[in-house]
PDB file of C-alpha atoms and ligand atoms in Angstrom:
ATOM      1  CA  UNK L 747     -37.308  51.584  24.223  1.00 71.00           C
ATOM      2  CA  UNK L 748     -40.551  53.596  23.818  1.00 76.00           C
ATOM      3  CA  UNK L 749     -43.105  50.750  23.851  1.00 74.00           C
ATOM      4  CA  UNK L 750     -41.389  48.867  26.739  1.00 75.00           C
ATOM      5  CA  UNK L 751     -40.329  51.506  29.273  1.00 79.00           C
ATOM      6  CA  UNK L 752     -41.289  54.856  27.594  1.00 78.00           C
ATOM      7  CA  UNK L 753     -37.680  55.895  26.981  1.00 85.00           C
ATOM      8  CA  UNK L 754     -36.971  56.636  23.266  1.00 86.00           C
ATOM      9  CA  UNK L 755     -34.056  55.014  21.478  1.00 86.00           C
ATOM     10  CA  UNK L 756     -31.493  56.998  19.509  1.00 84.00           C
ATOM     11  CA  UNK L 757     -33.281  55.657  16.408  1.00 85.00           C
ATOM     12  CA  UNK L 758     -36.682  57.256  17.637  1.00 84.00           C
ATOM     13  CA  UNK L 759     -34.963  60.501  18.366  1.00 85.00           C
ATOM     14  CA  UNK L 760     -32.894  60.596  15.203  1.00 81.00           C
ATOM     15  CA  UNK L 761     -36.051  61.057  13.151  1.00 80.00           C
ATOM     16  CA  UNK L 762     -36.670  64.444  15.032  1.00 84.00           C
ATOM     17  CA  UNK L 763     -33.072  65.696  14.821  1.00 94.00           C
ATOM     18  CA  UNK L 764     -31.852  68.675  12.814  1.00 96.00           C
ATOM     19  CA  UNK L 765     -28.924  68.263  10.449  1.00 96.00           C
ATOM     20  CA  UNK L 766     -25.419  68.881  11.875  1.00 95.00           C
ATOM     21  CA  UNK L 767     -25.060  72.193  10.042  1.00 97.00           C
ATOM     22  CA  UNK L 768     -28.042  73.482  11.776  1.00 98.00           C
ATOM     23  CA  UNK L 769     -26.762  72.453  15.157  1.00 98.00           C
ATOM     24  CA  UNK L 770     -23.569  74.235  14.482  1.00 97.00           C
ATOM     25  CA  UNK L 771     -25.407  77.428  13.692  1.00 98.00           C
ATOM     26  CA  UNK L 772     -26.643  77.802  17.300  1.00 98.00           C
ATOM     27  CA  UNK L 773     -29.410  76.688  19.530  1.00 98.00           C
ATOM     28  CA  UNK L 774     -32.371  74.810  17.991  1.00 98.00           C
ATOM     29  CA  UNK L 775     -35.320  73.149  19.634  1.00 98.00           C
ATOM     30  CA  UNK L 776     -35.609  69.324  19.595  1.00 97.00           C
ATOM     31  CA  UNK L 777     -38.531  67.445  21.018  1.00 96.00           C
ATOM     32  CA  UNK L 778     -38.733  63.962  22.486  1.00 95.00           C
ATOM     33  CA  UNK L 779     -42.557  63.879  22.519  1.00 94.00           C
ATOM     34  CA  UNK L 780     -43.878  60.636  21.062  1.00 91.00           C
ATOM     35  CA  UNK L 781     -47.311  60.129  22.426  1.00 88.00           C
ATOM     36  CA  UNK L 782     -50.449  61.166  20.649  1.00 90.00           C
ATOM     37  CA  UNK L 783     -51.971  63.152  23.423  1.00 91.00           C
ATOM     38  CA  UNK L 784     -54.149  66.367  23.236  1.00 95.00           C
ATOM     39  CA  UNK L 785     -51.477  68.983  23.973  1.00 95.00           C
ATOM     40  CA  UNK L 786     -50.103  71.882  22.081  1.00 95.00           C
ATOM     41  CA  UNK L 787     -48.394  74.579  24.340  1.00 95.00           C
ATOM     42  CA  UNK L 788     -45.323  74.215  22.245  1.00 96.00           C
ATOM     43  CA  UNK L 789     -47.206  75.364  19.113  1.00 97.00           C
ATOM     44  CA  UNK L 790     -48.844  78.289  21.032  1.00 95.00           C
ATOM     45  CA  UNK L 791     -45.518  79.384  22.661  1.00 95.00           C
ATOM     46  CA  UNK L 792     -43.527  79.680  19.437  1.00 97.00           C
ATOM     47  CA  UNK L 793     -43.237  83.322  18.298  1.00 96.00           C
ATOM     48  CA  UNK L 794     -42.134  82.411  14.680  1.00 98.00           C
ATOM     49  CA  UNK L 795     -44.466  79.629  13.950  1.00 98.00           C
ATOM     50  CA  UNK L 796     -41.724  76.968  13.943  1.00 98.00           C
ATOM     51  CA  UNK L 797     -43.741  74.336  15.648  1.00 98.00           C
ATOM     52  CA  UNK L 798     -46.777  72.714  13.993  1.00 97.00           C
ATOM     53  CA  UNK L 799     -49.141  69.718  14.375  1.00 96.00           C
ATOM     54  CA  UNK L 800     -51.529  68.140  11.992  1.00 95.00           C
ATOM     55  CA  UNK L 801     -54.169  67.706  14.694  1.00 95.00           C
ATOM     56  CA  UNK L 802     -54.273  68.519  18.469  1.00 94.00           C
ATOM     57  CA  UNK L 803     -53.315  64.845  19.148  1.00 94.00           C
ATOM     58  CA  UNK L 804     -50.486  64.612  16.749  1.00 94.00           C
ATOM     59  CA  UNK L 805     -46.909  64.881  17.792  1.00 94.00           C
ATOM     60  CA  UNK L 806     -45.216  68.226  17.024  1.00 96.00           C
ATOM     61  CA  UNK L 807     -43.032  68.968  14.068  1.00 96.00           C
ATOM     62  CA  UNK L 808     -40.328  71.573  14.397  1.00 98.00           C
ATOM     63  CA  UNK L 809     -39.065  73.586  11.440  1.00 98.00           C
ATOM     64  CA  UNK L 810     -35.448  73.803  12.374  1.00 98.00           C
ATOM     65  CA  UNK L 811     -34.685  76.498   9.831  1.00 97.00           C
ATOM     66  CA  UNK L 812     -37.358  78.740  11.325  1.00 98.00           C
ATOM     67  CA  UNK L 813     -36.448  78.088  14.940  1.00 98.00           C
ATOM     68  CA  UNK L 814     -34.439  80.801  16.584  1.00 98.00           C
ATOM     69  CA  UNK L 815     -33.673  78.912  19.754  1.00 98.00           C
ATOM     70  CA  UNK L 816     -35.565  81.295  21.983  1.00 98.00           C
ATOM     71  CA  UNK L 817     -36.551  78.622  24.406  1.00 98.00           C
ATOM     72  CA  UNK L 818     -40.224  79.601  24.827  1.00 97.00           C
ATOM     73  CA  UNK L 819     -41.433  76.115  23.856  1.00 97.00           C
ATOM     74  CA  UNK L 820     -39.057  74.427  26.336  1.00 98.00           C
ATOM     75  CA  UNK L 821     -40.459  76.579  29.188  1.00 97.00           C
ATOM     76  CA  UNK L 822     -44.077  75.926  28.053  1.00 96.00           C
ATOM     77  CA  UNK L 823     -43.992  72.170  27.703  1.00 96.00           C
ATOM     78  CA  UNK L 824     -45.738  70.422  30.556  1.00 93.00           C
ATOM     79  CA  UNK L 825     -44.070  67.160  29.702  1.00 93.00           C
ATOM     80  CA  UNK L 826     -40.517  68.570  29.928  1.00 94.00           C
ATOM     81  CA  UNK L 827     -40.126  66.990  26.438  1.00 95.00           C
ATOM     82  CA  UNK L 828     -38.334  69.807  24.522  1.00 97.00           C
ATOM     83  CA  UNK L 829     -34.682  70.785  24.718  1.00 98.00           C
ATOM     84  CA  UNK L 830     -32.392  73.290  22.993  1.00 98.00           C
ATOM     85  CA  UNK L 831     -29.205  71.810  21.459  1.00 98.00           C
ATOM     86  CA  UNK L 832     -26.165  73.327  19.755  1.00 98.00           C
ATOM     87  CA  UNK L 833     -22.919  71.924  18.635  1.00 97.00           C
ATOM     88  CA  UNK L 834     -19.454  73.344  18.543  1.00 93.00           C
ATOM     89  CA  UNK L 835     -16.127  71.768  17.473  1.00 87.00           C
ATOM     90  CA  UNK L 836     -15.223  70.156  20.825  1.00 90.00           C
ATOM     91  CA  UNK L 837     -18.317  70.585  22.875  1.00 97.00           C
ATOM     92  CA  UNK L 838     -22.101  70.647  22.857  1.00 98.00           C
ATOM     93  CA  UNK L 839     -24.688  72.669  24.778  1.00 98.00           C
ATOM     94  CA  UNK L 840     -28.075  71.621  25.936  1.00 98.00           C
ATOM     95  CA  UNK L 841     -30.748  73.632  27.584  1.00 98.00           C
ATOM     96  CA  UNK L 842     -32.998  71.684  29.958  1.00 98.00           C
ATOM     97  CA  UNK L 843     -36.185  72.663  31.861  1.00 97.00           C
ATOM     98  CA  UNK L 844     -35.517  72.407  35.609  1.00 95.00           C
ATOM     99  CA  UNK L 845     -38.367  72.293  38.248  1.00 91.00           C
ATOM    100  CA  UNK L 846     -36.486  71.517  41.441  1.00 90.00           C
ATOM    101  CA  UNK L 847     -36.071  74.163  44.182  1.00 88.00           C
ATOM    102  CA  UNK L 848     -32.164  74.026  44.421  1.00 90.00           C
ATOM    103  CA  UNK L 849     -31.546  75.926  41.256  1.00 95.00           C
ATOM    104  CA  UNK L 850     -27.832  75.649  40.148  1.00 96.00           C
ATOM    105  CA  UNK L 851     -25.968  78.906  39.315  1.00 97.00           C
ATOM    106  CA  UNK L 852     -23.849  79.724  36.277  1.00 98.00           C
ATOM    107  CA  UNK L 853     -20.321  78.349  36.797  1.00 98.00           C
ATOM    108  CA  UNK L 854     -21.532  75.292  38.889  1.00 98.00           C
ATOM    109  CA  UNK L 855     -20.208  71.844  38.054  1.00 98.00           C
ATOM    110  CA  UNK L 856     -22.984  69.181  37.717  1.00 98.00           C
ATOM    111  CA  UNK L 857     -23.238  65.618  36.594  1.00 98.00           C
ATOM    112  CA  UNK L 858     -24.925  64.985  33.210  1.00 98.00           C
ATOM    113  CA  UNK L 859     -27.346  62.052  33.132  1.00 98.00           C
ATOM    114  CA  UNK L 860     -28.887  60.002  30.426  1.00 96.00           C
ATOM    115  CA  UNK L 861     -32.560  59.323  29.852  1.00 95.00           C
ATOM    116  CA  UNK L 862     -32.442  56.612  32.597  1.00 94.00           C
ATOM    117  CA  UNK L 863     -30.867  58.922  35.164  1.00 95.00           C
ATOM    118  CA  UNK L 864     -27.494  57.190  34.781  1.00 97.00           C
ATOM    119  CA  UNK L 865     -24.297  59.286  35.044  1.00 98.00           C
ATOM    120  CA  UNK L 866     -22.791  60.212  31.698  1.00 98.00           C
ATOM    121  CA  UNK L 867     -20.270  62.950  32.114  1.00 98.00           C
ATOM    122  CA  UNK L 868     -19.354  66.092  34.070  1.00 98.00           C
ATOM    123  CA  UNK L 869     -21.024  69.220  32.858  1.00 98.00           C
ATOM    124  CA  UNK L 870     -20.703  73.006  33.354  1.00 98.00           C
ATOM    125  CA  UNK L 871     -23.702  75.255  34.003  1.00 98.00           C
ATOM    126  CA  UNK L 872     -23.172  78.096  31.525  1.00 98.00           C
ATOM    127  CA  UNK L 873     -26.555  79.854  31.633  1.00 98.00           C
ATOM    128  CA  UNK L 874     -29.570  80.079  33.841  1.00 98.00           C
ATOM    129  CA  UNK L 875     -32.699  81.850  32.723  1.00 97.00           C
ATOM    130  CA  UNK L 876     -36.392  81.950  33.622  1.00 96.00           C
ATOM    131  CA  UNK L 877     -39.068  82.182  30.833  1.00 95.00           C
ATOM    132  CA  UNK L 878     -42.860  82.175  31.128  1.00 90.00           C
ATOM    133  CA  UNK L 879     -44.327  78.729  31.616  1.00 87.00           C
ATOM    134  CA  UNK L 880     -47.532  77.358  30.248  1.00 78.00           C
ATOM    135  CA  UNK L 881     -50.101  79.448  32.034  1.00 80.00           C
ATOM    136  CA  UNK L 882     -47.916  82.622  31.877  1.00 78.00           C
ATOM    137  CA  UNK L 883     -48.479  83.277  35.595  1.00 84.00           C
ATOM    138  CA  UNK L 884     -45.266  81.584  36.552  1.00 89.00           C
ATOM    139  CA  UNK L 885     -41.858  81.019  35.059  1.00 93.00           C
ATOM    140  CA  UNK L 886     -39.818  77.961  34.209  1.00 95.00           C
ATOM    141  CA  UNK L 887     -36.016  77.723  34.929  1.00 97.00           C
ATOM    142  CA  UNK L 888     -33.979  76.717  31.993  1.00 98.00           C
ATOM    143  CA  UNK L 889     -30.432  75.484  32.674  1.00 98.00           C
ATOM    144  CA  UNK L 890     -27.932  75.374  29.856  1.00 98.00           C
ATOM    145  CA  UNK L 891     -25.110  72.872  30.210  1.00 98.00           C
ATOM    146  CA  UNK L 892     -21.827  72.485  28.370  1.00 98.00           C
ATOM    147  CA  UNK L 893     -20.899  68.827  27.771  1.00 98.00           C
ATOM    148  CA  UNK L 894     -18.525  66.990  25.465  1.00 97.00           C
ATOM    149  CA  UNK L 895     -19.695  66.978  21.813  1.00 97.00           C
ATOM    150  CA  UNK L 896     -19.768  63.135  21.962  1.00 96.00           C
ATOM    151  CA  UNK L 897     -22.654  63.243  24.547  1.00 97.00           C
ATOM    152  CA  UNK L 898     -24.949  65.517  22.534  1.00 96.00           C
ATOM    153  CA  UNK L 899     -27.474  62.674  21.988  1.00 95.00           C
ATOM    154  CA  UNK L 900     -27.001  61.170  25.447  1.00 95.00           C
ATOM    155  CA  UNK L 901     -27.290  63.773  28.198  1.00 97.00           C
ATOM    156  CA  UNK L 902     -30.878  64.846  28.876  1.00 96.00           C
ATOM    157  CA  UNK L 903     -30.893  65.752  32.593  1.00 96.00           C
ATOM    158  CA  UNK L 904     -28.424  66.401  35.391  1.00 97.00           C
ATOM    159  CA  UNK L 905     -27.924  66.283  39.183  1.00 95.00           C
ATOM    160  CA  UNK L 906     -26.033  68.514  41.556  1.00 89.00           C
ATOM    161  CA  UNK L 907     -22.594  67.226  42.754  1.00 81.00           C
TER     162      UNK L 907
HETATM  163  S1  SF4 S1928     -37.019  77.574  20.594  1.00 50.65           S
HETATM  164 FE1  SF4 S1928     -38.394  79.349  20.191  1.00 50.65          FE
HETATM  165  S2  SF4 S1928     -38.339  79.604  17.972  1.00 50.65           S
HETATM  166 FE2  SF4 S1928     -37.569  77.551  18.343  1.00 50.65          FE
HETATM  167  S3  SF4 S1928     -39.354  76.222  18.245  1.00 50.65           S
HETATM  168 FE3  SF4 S1928     -39.181  76.774  20.366  1.00 50.65          FE
HETATM  169  S4  SF4 S1928     -40.464  78.615  20.616  1.00 50.65           S
HETATM  170 FE4  SF4 S1928     -40.138  78.339  18.404  1.00 50.65          FE
HETATM  171  S1  SF4 S1929     -46.026  70.909  24.721  1.00 50.65           S
HETATM  172 FE1  SF4 S1929     -44.610  69.263  25.155  1.00 50.65          FE
HETATM  173  S2  SF4 S1929     -45.835  67.424  25.683  1.00 50.65           S
HETATM  174 FE2  SF4 S1929     -47.169  68.975  24.638  1.00 50.65          FE
HETATM  175  S3  SF4 S1929     -47.180  68.382  22.480  1.00 50.65           S
HETATM  176 FE3  SF4 S1929     -45.597  70.031  22.778  1.00 50.65          FE
HETATM  177  S4  SF4 S1929     -43.760  68.726  23.118  1.00 50.65           S
HETATM  178 FE4  SF4 S1929     -45.479  67.362  23.472  1.00 50.65          FE
END
């Protein structure tokens, strides 16, 4: 619960979620950024103007119909608070920023974890890319996992097996 342990509930997150039809069209950015802090790299990083804020300390708003799922905002967010999601008939995909040195490779099997770091399900690494991070002098690794469709709202990190 946000005001108790800083972890958002599904009710908190649901307010920021795209409709199912958009998720089925392909990757779309979803944020779990709930604090009114002065931060806006996600706005600056978006090439199509899909992220906006009323003021520098507002939380971001993503226009899901404008978003192309490029991942620039995910790589630029210092709070690791943005993900890409997509939904297919039987499985979902999530793209997660990853800052640990032991980078998994495409084809690896990993364990999907929830927002508390608890095991949820096995997951397959289906894509590994590096995109420019906040200061543009370095890159952030983005890992895309394939998970059961039922865990779309649950898995938000992973660990190596
Ligand atoms: S994924 Fe790309 S297009 Fe979508 S909000 Fe982020 S930066 Fe913009
Ligand atoms: S860059 Fe990340 S932490 Fe900063 S406002 Fe955007 S989503 Fe929130």
